[in-house]
Amino acid sequence: MIAGQREKVNMITIHKLLILIMGFTLIYDYFNTTTPIIVRVPKPKFSLLGPYNSTNYSVDDAYNKLIDITVFRFKSNPQPCLDYSAGLFLVVIVASKPTNYENRMVIRNTWGRTSDSTKVVFLLGESNNATVSQKIINESLLYGDIVQGNFDDAYRNMTYKHVMGLKWVAHHCPAAKYILKADDDIVVNIRALQQFLARELSPWGAKGLITCQVLEHAQVQRSHRSKWRVSPTEYQAHYYPTYCAGWAVLYSQDVVPRLLNVAQNLPYFWIDDVHITGICAQQIGVARTPLASLILNKHRLDLLTSFGPDSAGPFIFGPPDLNVDKIKTIWKAIPE
Ligand SMILES: *[C@@H]1O[C@H](CO)[C@@H](O)[C@H](O)[C@H]1NC(C)=O
Ligand SMILES: *[C@@H]1O[C@H](CO)[C@@H](O)[C@H](O)[C@H]1NC(C)=O
Ligand SMILES: *[C@@H]1O[C@H](CO)[C@@H](O)[C@H](O)[C@H]1NC(C)=O
Ligand SMILES: *[C@@H]1O[C@H](CO)[C@@H](O)[C@H](O)[C@H]1NC(C)=O
Ligand SMILES: *[C@@H]1O[C@H](CO)[C@@H](O)[C@H](O)[C@H]1NC(C)=O
């Protein structure tokens, strides 16, 4: 063989090799994007729906009653789900304080941007300050995403707010497959959440799903210095049942009317996450599944903002108690 021919053969081999590598890369990508990933939630305690499962449910709820408020009404009641009677993927209900205008604005501009599959509303009570009330009316007219009830927006009224959220979803967004209850000081990695729900769980929805950061054997605070102090008359036992940290709780469609039904009929208890995701969830017999590593903790948050998303690993929502600047910083660090 002469030198020129050998060179030609080598070139052909290299080309074949390159084509082969490209082929494998394509196949690898294909499988990575089309085959569902195994559920990353350890020991799921819920079931997934398929295309033929019915998700029809009926709401048996007194519209004008909210626990012990017998003259309840929505002061502001937007209807973002009205055009989606055939089904909507995700509804996010965000508990917010009337004066947290900035948090709501940042959420609207970052993770809470409304899309065809996801609707975001804010849950508010009433303010006793006329200026604040007028600002809320203006904000509500401008953005159409304020769900407001006729109870005082107060710390010990958090449970009214959460149950109002369930009521609003059950009556006005019953076709939503998944419902996320969040606080207004967190980051939701909305794309990761949608992929997690649609691909790792099921695009058709789930049944009996309550997932979150699960808290077990939490002791009831009796100290007068504690923000969470609860007297024995308010709650007798020393420990709370297993419950979800209230800053981010993911429900499946079927769970909402069932929780609402129980919450409407139990005596009021002001710590909403304990009450709804602990006491009420126990009554309807729905287990709480920990999201474990899919929740961003403070350590991984530092990795994310310092070294980028790859170093932090996958997550679907971030730690609570963030200020608006931190929400913006984290959002910038998440790839869209
Ligand atoms: C979904 O439908 C199938 C077939 O009808 C049934 O066997 C299964 O139990 C249903 N799953 C749920 C979670 O309801
Ligand atoms: C849902 O149930 C109601 C009554 O229970 C029935 O009238 C309606 O046709 C059902 N819808 C679907 C899509 O199955
Ligand atoms: C009402 O709110 C406005 C604006 O936040 C504030 O400037 C004012 O002091 C408040 N009024 C009362 C009576 O608290
Ligand atoms: C609400 O909007 C009206 C009309 O645009 C405006 O005149 C008023 O100053 C606004 N009120 C507040 C509290 O922002
Ligand atoms: C909660 O709201 C109710 C109804 O508006 C009100 O009577 C009550 O005083 C509020 N609780 C607190 C702690 O403000």
CSV table of C-alpha atoms and ligand atoms in Angstrom, one decimal:
chain,number,residue,atom,x,y,z
A,1,MET,CA,0.0,0.0,0.0
A,2,ILE,CA,1.3,3.4,-0.8
A,3,ALA,CA,1.4,6.2,1.7
A,4,GLY,CA,-1.5,8.3,0.1
A,5,GLN,CA,-3.9,5.4,0.3
A,6,ARG,CA,-3.2,4.6,3.9
A,7,GLU,CA,-3.9,8.2,4.8
A,8,LYS,CA,-7.2,8.0,3.0
A,9,VAL,CA,-8.2,4.9,4.9
A,10,ASN,CA,-7.3,6.6,8.2
A,11,MET,CA,-9.4,9.5,7.3
A,12,ILE,CA,-12.4,7.3,6.5
A,13,THR,CA,-12.0,5.4,9.8
A,14,ILE,CA,-11.9,8.7,11.7
A,15,HIS,CA,-15.0,9.9,9.9
A,16,LYS,CA,-16.9,6.7,10.6
A,17,LEU,CA,-15.9,7.0,14.2
A,18,LEU,CA,-17.1,10.5,14.4
A,19,ILE,CA,-20.4,9.6,12.8
A,20,LEU,CA,-20.7,6.7,15.3
A,21,ILE,CA,-20.1,9.0,18.3
A,22,MET,CA,-22.6,11.5,17.0
A,23,GLY,CA,-25.1,8.8,16.5
A,24,PHE,CA,-24.7,7.6,20.1
A,25,THR,CA,-24.9,11.1,21.4
A,26,LEU,CA,-28.2,11.6,19.6
A,27,ILE,CA,-29.6,8.3,20.8
A,28,TYR,CA,-28.5,9.1,24.3
A,29,ASP,CA,-30.1,12.6,24.2
A,30,TYR,CA,-33.3,11.0,22.7
A,31,PHE,CA,-33.6,8.6,25.6
A,32,ASN,CA,-32.8,11.2,28.1
A,33,THR,CA,-35.5,13.5,26.9
A,34,THR,CA,-38.3,11.0,26.0
A,35,THR,CA,-38.1,8.2,28.5
A,36,PRO,CA,-39.5,9.0,32.0
A,37,ILE,CA,-36.8,9.2,34.6
A,38,ILE,CA,-37.4,7.0,37.6
A,39,VAL,CA,-39.2,8.9,40.3
A,40,ARG,CA,-36.6,10.6,42.5
A,41,VAL,CA,-38.9,10.7,45.4
A,42,PRO,CA,-38.0,7.9,47.8
A,43,LYS,CA,-40.9,5.7,48.8
A,44,PRO,CA,-43.7,7.6,47.1
A,45,LYS,CA,-47.0,7.2,49.1
A,46,PHE,CA,-49.3,8.3,46.3
A,47,SER,CA,-50.5,6.8,43.0
A,48,LEU,CA,-50.0,8.2,39.5
A,49,LEU,CA,-52.8,8.6,37.0
A,50,GLY,CA,-52.8,7.4,33.4
A,51,PRO,CA,-54.7,8.5,30.3
A,52,TYR,CA,-57.8,6.6,31.2
A,53,ASN,CA,-58.2,7.5,34.8
A,54,SER,CA,-61.1,9.9,35.5
A,55,THR,CA,-60.2,12.9,37.6
A,56,ASN,CA,-63.7,14.1,38.0
A,57,TYR,CA,-64.7,15.2,41.4
A,58,SER,CA,-67.7,17.0,42.9
A,59,VAL,CA,-67.4,19.9,45.4
A,60,ASP,CA,-69.7,19.7,48.4
A,61,ASP,CA,-68.9,22.9,50.2
A,62,ALA,CA,-70.8,25.9,51.6
A,63,TYR,CA,-69.5,28.7,49.5
A,64,ASN,CA,-70.2,31.5,52.0
A,65,LYS,CA,-68.7,29.7,55.0
A,66,LEU,CA,-65.0,29.7,55.9
A,67,ILE,CA,-64.5,27.5,59.0
A,68,ASP,CA,-66.3,29.5,61.7
A,69,ILE,CA,-66.8,32.6,59.5
A,70,THR,CA,-70.4,32.3,58.4
A,71,VAL,CA,-70.5,35.5,56.2
A,72,PHE,CA,-67.4,34.7,54.2
A,73,ARG,CA,-67.0,36.2,50.7
A,74,PHE,CA,-64.3,36.8,48.2
A,75,LYS,CA,-63.6,40.6,48.0
A,76,SER,CA,-61.6,39.9,44.9
A,77,ASN,CA,-62.1,36.7,42.9
A,78,PRO,CA,-60.3,36.4,39.6
A,79,GLN,CA,-61.1,33.5,37.3
A,80,PRO,CA,-57.9,32.5,35.5
A,81,CYS,CA,-59.0,28.9,35.1
A,82,LEU,CA,-62.4,29.6,33.4
A,83,ASP,CA,-61.0,29.0,29.9
A,84,TYR,CA,-59.5,25.7,30.9
A,85,SER,CA,-62.4,23.5,31.8
A,86,ALA,CA,-60.8,20.6,29.9
A,87,GLY,CA,-57.8,20.7,32.3
A,88,LEU,CA,-55.0,22.8,33.6
A,89,PHE,CA,-51.7,21.5,34.7
A,90,LEU,CA,-50.7,23.6,37.7
A,91,VAL,CA,-52.2,26.3,39.9
A,92,VAL,CA,-50.0,28.0,42.4
A,93,ILE,CA,-51.6,29.7,45.4
A,94,VAL,CA,-49.2,32.1,47.1
A,95,ALA,CA,-50.0,33.3,50.7
A,96,SER,CA,-49.1,36.9,50.8
A,97,LYS,CA,-49.4,39.9,53.2
A,98,PRO,CA,-51.2,42.9,51.9
A,99,THR,CA,-48.1,45.1,52.2
A,100,ASN,CA,-45.8,42.7,50.4
A,101,TYR,CA,-46.3,44.5,47.1
A,102,GLU,CA,-42.7,44.0,46.1
A,103,ASN,CA,-42.7,40.2,46.7
A,104,ARG,CA,-45.7,39.8,44.5
A,105,MET,CA,-44.1,42.0,41.8
A,106,VAL,CA,-40.9,40.0,41.8
A,107,ILE,CA,-42.8,36.7,41.7
A,108,ARG,CA,-44.8,37.9,38.7
A,109,ASN,CA,-41.6,38.8,36.9
A,110,THR,CA,-39.7,35.7,37.8
A,111,TRP,CA,-41.0,32.2,38.7
A,112,GLY,CA,-44.6,33.2,38.8
A,113,ARG,CA,-45.0,34.3,35.2
A,114,THR,CA,-48.3,33.0,34.0
A,115,SER,CA,-48.3,30.5,31.1
A,116,ASP,CA,-50.9,28.4,29.4
A,117,SER,CA,-50.2,25.5,31.7
A,118,THR,CA,-49.6,27.3,35.0
A,119,LYS,CA,-51.6,30.0,36.8
A,120,VAL,CA,-50.5,31.9,39.8
A,121,VAL,CA,-52.7,33.8,42.3
A,122,PHE,CA,-52.0,35.5,45.6
A,123,LEU,CA,-54.1,34.9,48.7
A,124,LEU,CA,-54.8,37.9,50.9
A,125,GLY,CA,-56.9,38.9,53.8
A,126,GLU,CA,-58.2,42.5,54.5
A,127,SER,CA,-56.0,45.3,55.7
A,128,ASN,CA,-57.4,47.8,58.2
A,129,ASN,CA,-55.4,50.6,56.6
A,130,ALA,CA,-57.4,52.5,54.0
A,131,THR,CA,-54.4,53.4,51.9
A,132,VAL,CA,-53.2,49.8,51.8
A,133,SER,CA,-56.7,48.6,50.9
A,134,GLN,CA,-56.9,51.0,48.0
A,135,LYS,CA,-53.5,49.9,46.8
A,136,ILE,CA,-54.7,46.3,46.8
A,137,ILE,CA,-57.8,47.2,44.8
A,138,ASN,CA,-55.6,48.9,42.3
A,139,GLU,CA,-53.1,46.0,42.1
A,140,SER,CA,-56.0,43.6,41.7
A,141,LEU,CA,-57.5,45.6,38.8
A,142,LEU,CA,-54.1,45.8,37.2
A,143,TYR,CA,-52.9,42.2,37.4
A,144,GLY,CA,-56.1,40.2,38.1
A,145,ASP,CA,-54.3,37.7,40.3
A,146,ILE,CA,-55.4,38.7,43.9
A,147,VAL,CA,-57.7,36.3,45.7
A,148,GLN,CA,-58.9,38.3,48.7
A,149,GLY,CA,-61.2,37.2,51.5
A,150,ASN,CA,-63.2,39.3,54.0
A,151,PHE,CA,-61.2,38.4,57.1
A,152,ASP,CA,-58.4,40.4,58.8
A,153,ASP,CA,-55.0,39.7,57.4
A,154,ALA,CA,-53.3,38.7,60.6
A,155,TYR,CA,-50.8,36.2,61.8
A,156,ARG,CA,-53.2,34.1,63.7
A,157,ASN,CA,-55.5,34.1,60.6
A,158,MET,CA,-53.1,32.1,58.4
A,159,THR,CA,-55.4,29.1,58.5
A,160,TYR,CA,-58.3,31.1,57.1
A,161,LYS,CA,-56.0,32.1,54.2
A,162,HIS,CA,-54.9,28.5,53.5
A,163,VAL,CA,-58.4,27.2,53.6
A,164,MET,CA,-59.6,30.1,51.5
A,165,GLY,CA,-57.0,28.9,48.9
A,166,LEU,CA,-58.3,25.4,49.0
A,167,LYS,CA,-61.9,26.7,48.7
A,168,TRP,CA,-61.0,28.9,45.7
A,169,VAL,CA,-59.2,26.0,43.9
A,170,ALA,CA,-62.1,23.6,44.6
A,171,HIS,CA,-64.7,26.0,43.3
A,172,HIS,CA,-62.9,28.0,40.7
A,173,CYS,CA,-60.0,25.8,39.5
A,174,PRO,CA,-61.3,22.3,39.9
A,175,ALA,CA,-59.6,21.1,36.7
A,176,ALA,CA,-56.1,21.8,37.9
A,177,LYS,CA,-54.1,18.6,38.1
A,178,TYR,CA,-51.6,19.8,40.7
A,179,ILE,CA,-51.8,22.6,43.2
A,180,LEU,CA,-48.8,24.2,44.8
A,181,LYS,CA,-49.4,26.3,48.0
A,182,ALA,CA,-46.4,28.5,48.5
A,183,ASP,CA,-45.3,31.5,50.6
A,184,ASP,CA,-44.3,34.8,48.9
A,185,ASP,CA,-40.7,34.6,50.1
A,186,ILE,CA,-39.4,31.5,48.3
A,187,VAL,CA,-38.1,30.6,44.8
A,188,VAL,CA,-39.9,28.0,42.8
A,189,ASN,CA,-37.8,26.4,40.0
A,190,ILE,CA,-40.9,26.4,37.9
A,191,ARG,CA,-39.5,24.6,34.9
A,192,ALA,CA,-38.0,21.9,37.0
A,193,LEU,CA,-41.3,21.6,38.9
A,194,GLN,CA,-43.3,21.3,35.7
A,195,GLN,CA,-40.8,18.6,34.4
A,196,PHE,CA,-40.9,16.8,37.7
A,197,LEU,CA,-44.7,16.7,37.6
A,198,ALA,CA,-45.2,15.9,34.0
A,199,ARG,CA,-42.3,13.5,33.4
A,200,GLU,CA,-41.3,12.0,36.7
A,201,LEU,CA,-44.8,11.9,38.1
A,202,SER,CA,-47.6,11.9,35.5
A,203,PRO,CA,-48.9,14.4,33.0
A,204,TRP,CA,-52.4,13.1,33.8
A,205,GLY,CA,-52.0,13.8,37.5
A,206,ALA,CA,-51.7,11.9,40.7
A,207,LYS,CA,-53.9,10.7,43.5
A,208,GLY,CA,-53.5,11.1,47.2
A,209,LEU,CA,-50.4,13.3,46.8
A,210,ILE,CA,-49.2,15.7,49.5
A,211,THR,CA,-45.5,16.3,49.1
A,212,CYS,CA,-43.2,18.8,50.8
A,213,GLN,CA,-40.5,19.1,53.4
A,214,VAL,CA,-42.0,16.7,55.9
A,215,LEU,CA,-41.6,17.5,59.7
A,216,GLU,CA,-42.0,14.6,62.2
A,217,HIS,CA,-42.2,14.6,66.0
A,218,ALA,CA,-42.3,18.4,66.1
A,219,GLN,CA,-42.8,19.5,69.7
A,220,VAL,CA,-45.5,22.0,70.6
A,221,GLN,CA,-43.9,25.3,71.7
A,222,ARG,CA,-45.1,26.4,75.2
A,223,SER,CA,-42.6,29.1,75.9
A,224,HIS,CA,-44.1,32.6,76.1
A,225,ARG,CA,-41.1,33.9,74.1
A,226,SER,CA,-41.8,31.7,71.1
A,227,LYS,CA,-43.5,33.1,68.0
A,228,TRP,CA,-45.2,29.7,67.7
A,229,ARG,CA,-46.4,29.5,71.3
A,230,VAL,CA,-49.5,27.4,71.6
A,231,SER,CA,-51.4,27.0,74.9
A,232,PRO,CA,-52.7,23.6,76.1
A,233,THR,CA,-56.3,24.8,75.4
A,234,GLU,CA,-55.4,25.5,71.8
A,235,TYR,CA,-53.6,22.2,71.4
A,236,GLN,CA,-53.4,19.7,74.1
A,237,ALA,CA,-50.8,17.1,73.0
A,238,HIS,CA,-47.1,17.7,73.4
A,239,TYR,CA,-46.2,16.8,69.8
A,240,TYR,CA,-47.8,17.6,66.4
A,241,PRO,CA,-48.7,14.9,64.0
A,242,THR,CA,-46.4,14.6,60.9
A,243,TYR,CA,-46.9,17.7,58.8
A,244,CYS,CA,-45.5,19.7,55.9
A,245,ALA,CA,-43.5,22.9,56.2
A,246,GLY,CA,-46.1,25.4,55.0
A,247,TRP,CA,-43.9,27.4,52.7
A,248,ALA,CA,-44.3,25.0,49.8
A,249,VAL,CA,-46.8,22.1,49.7
A,250,LEU,CA,-47.7,20.3,46.6
A,251,TYR,CA,-51.2,18.7,46.4
A,252,SER,CA,-52.8,16.6,43.8
A,253,GLN,CA,-56.3,17.6,42.5
A,254,ASP,CA,-58.3,15.0,44.5
A,255,VAL,CA,-56.8,16.0,47.8
A,256,VAL,CA,-58.0,19.7,47.7
A,257,PRO,CA,-61.8,19.1,48.1
A,258,ARG,CA,-61.2,16.4,50.7
A,259,LEU,CA,-58.9,18.6,52.8
A,260,LEU,CA,-61.4,21.5,52.4
A,261,ASN,CA,-64.2,19.4,53.6
A,262,VAL,CA,-62.4,18.4,56.8
A,263,ALA,CA,-60.9,21.8,57.4
A,264,GLN,CA,-64.4,23.5,57.2
A,265,ASN,CA,-65.7,21.2,59.9
A,266,LEU,CA,-62.8,21.1,62.5
A,267,PRO,CA,-62.3,23.7,65.2
A,268,TYR,CA,-60.0,26.5,64.1
A,269,PHE,CA,-56.3,26.1,64.8
A,270,TRP,CA,-54.1,29.0,63.7
A,271,ILE,CA,-50.9,27.2,62.7
A,272,ASP,CA,-52.0,26.5,59.1
A,273,ASP,CA,-49.4,24.0,58.1
A,274,VAL,CA,-49.9,21.9,61.2
A,275,HIS,CA,-53.6,22.1,60.8
A,276,ILE,CA,-54.1,21.5,57.1
A,277,THR,CA,-51.2,19.2,56.2
A,278,GLY,CA,-51.0,17.5,59.7
A,279,ILE,CA,-54.4,17.2,61.4
A,280,CYS,CA,-56.6,17.4,58.3
A,281,ALA,CA,-54.4,15.3,56.1
A,282,GLN,CA,-54.3,12.6,58.8
A,283,GLN,CA,-58.1,12.7,58.9
A,284,ILE,CA,-58.5,12.0,55.2
A,285,GLY,CA,-55.8,9.4,55.4
A,286,VAL,CA,-53.4,10.9,52.9
A,287,ALA,CA,-49.7,10.3,53.7
A,288,ARG,CA,-47.1,13.1,53.3
A,289,THR,CA,-44.2,12.2,51.0
A,290,PRO,CA,-40.9,13.9,51.6
A,291,LEU,CA,-39.4,15.6,48.6
A,292,ALA,CA,-36.0,15.2,50.2
A,293,SER,CA,-33.2,16.3,47.9
A,294,LEU,CA,-35.5,18.1,45.5
A,295,ILE,CA,-35.7,20.9,48.1
A,296,LEU,CA,-32.9,23.5,47.9
A,297,ASN,CA,-31.3,23.9,51.3
A,298,LYS,CA,-29.1,26.9,52.5
A,299,HIS,CA,-25.9,25.1,51.7
A,300,ARG,CA,-26.9,24.2,48.1
A,301,LEU,CA,-28.3,27.7,47.7
A,302,ASP,CA,-24.8,29.1,48.4
A,303,LEU,CA,-23.4,26.6,45.8
A,304,LEU,CA,-26.0,27.7,43.3
A,305,THR,CA,-25.3,31.4,43.6
A,306,SER,CA,-21.5,31.0,43.8
A,307,PHE,CA,-20.8,28.3,41.2
A,308,GLY,CA,-24.0,27.9,39.1
A,309,PRO,CA,-26.8,25.4,38.8
A,310,ASP,CA,-24.7,22.3,38.1
A,311,SER,CA,-23.0,22.5,41.4
A,312,ALA,CA,-26.2,22.8,43.4
A,313,GLY,CA,-27.9,19.8,41.7
A,314,PRO,CA,-31.6,19.5,40.7
A,315,PHE,CA,-34.2,21.2,42.9
A,316,ILE,CA,-37.8,22.3,42.6
A,317,PHE,CA,-38.1,24.9,45.3
A,318,GLY,CA,-35.9,26.9,47.5
A,319,PRO,CA,-35.5,27.8,51.1
A,320,PRO,CA,-38.1,30.1,52.9
A,321,ASP,CA,-37.5,33.6,54.4
A,322,LEU,CA,-35.8,35.0,51.3
A,323,ASN,CA,-35.9,38.8,50.7
A,324,VAL,CA,-36.8,40.1,47.3
A,325,ASP,CA,-33.2,40.7,46.2
A,326,LYS,CA,-32.3,37.1,47.1
A,327,ILE,CA,-35.3,35.9,45.0
A,328,LYS,CA,-34.0,37.8,42.0
A,329,THR,CA,-30.4,36.6,42.5
A,330,ILE,CA,-31.5,33.0,42.7
A,331,TRP,CA,-33.7,33.3,39.7
A,332,LYS,CA,-30.8,34.7,37.7
A,333,ALA,CA,-28.8,31.7,38.6
A,334,ILE,CA,-31.4,29.2,37.4
A,335,PRO,CA,-31.2,28.3,33.7
A,336,GLU,CA,-34.4,29.0,31.8
B,1,LIG,C1,-56.4,4.0,36.8
B,1,LIG,O1,-57.2,3.3,35.9
B,1,LIG,C2,-56.8,1.9,35.9
B,1,LIG,C3,-57.6,1.2,34.8
B,1,LIG,O2,-59.0,1.6,34.9
B,1,LIG,C4,-57.1,1.3,37.3
B,1,LIG,O3,-56.7,0.0,37.3
B,1,LIG,C5,-56.2,2.1,38.3
B,1,LIG,O4,-56.5,1.6,39.6
B,1,LIG,C6,-56.5,3.6,38.2
B,1,LIG,N1,-55.6,4.3,39.1
B,1,LIG,C7,-55.9,5.1,40.0
B,1,LIG,C8,-54.8,5.8,40.7
B,1,LIG,O5,-57.1,5.4,40.2
B,2,LIG,C1,-68.3,14.3,36.0
B,2,LIG,O1,-69.3,13.9,36.9
B,2,LIG,C2,-70.5,14.5,36.7
B,2,LIG,C3,-71.5,14.1,37.8
B,2,LIG,O2,-70.9,13.3,38.8
B,2,LIG,C4,-71.0,14.2,35.3
B,2,LIG,O3,-72.3,14.9,35.1
B,2,LIG,C5,-70.0,14.6,34.3
B,2,LIG,O4,-70.4,14.2,33.0
B,2,LIG,C6,-68.7,14.0,34.6
B,2,LIG,N1,-67.7,14.5,33.6
B,2,LIG,C7,-66.8,13.7,33.1
B,2,LIG,C8,-65.8,14.4,32.2
B,2,LIG,O5,-66.7,12.5,33.4
B,3,LIG,C1,-51.3,53.1,56.3
B,3,LIG,O1,-50.3,52.7,55.3
B,3,LIG,C2,-49.5,53.8,54.8
B,3,LIG,C3,-48.7,53.3,53.6
B,3,LIG,O2,-48.2,52.0,53.9
B,3,LIG,C4,-48.7,54.4,55.9
B,3,LIG,O3,-47.9,55.5,55.4
B,3,LIG,C5,-49.7,54.9,57.0
B,3,LIG,O4,-48.9,55.3,58.1
B,3,LIG,C6,-50.6,53.8,57.5
B,3,LIG,N1,-51.6,54.3,58.3
B,3,LIG,C7,-51.9,53.8,59.5
B,3,LIG,C8,-53.0,54.5,60.2
B,3,LIG,O5,-51.3,52.9,60.0
B,4,LIG,C1,-55.4,53.8,42.8
B,4,LIG,O1,-55.6,54.1,41.5
B,4,LIG,C2,-56.3,55.4,41.3
B,4,LIG,C3,-56.7,55.6,39.9
B,4,LIG,O2,-55.6,55.1,39.0
B,4,LIG,C4,-55.3,56.5,41.8
B,4,LIG,O3,-55.9,57.8,41.7
B,4,LIG,C5,-55.0,56.2,43.3
B,4,LIG,O4,-54.0,57.2,43.7
B,4,LIG,C6,-54.5,54.8,43.5
B,4,LIG,N1,-54.4,54.6,44.9
B,4,LIG,C7,-53.3,54.1,45.5
B,4,LIG,C8,-53.4,54.0,47.0
B,4,LIG,O5,-52.3,53.8,44.9
B,5,LIG,C1,-59.1,37.0,62.1
B,5,LIG,O1,-60.2,37.4,61.3
B,5,LIG,C2,-61.4,37.5,62.0
B,5,LIG,C3,-62.5,37.8,61.0
B,5,LIG,O2,-62.1,38.9,60.2
B,5,LIG,C4,-61.3,38.6,63.0
B,5,LIG,O3,-62.5,38.7,63.8
B,5,LIG,C5,-60.2,38.3,64.0
B,5,LIG,O4,-60.0,39.3,64.9
B,5,LIG,C6,-58.9,38.0,63.2
B,5,LIG,N1,-57.9,37.6,64.1
B,5,LIG,C7,-56.8,38.3,64.4
B,5,LIG,C8,-55.8,37.7,65.3
B,5,LIG,O5,-56.6,39.4,63.9
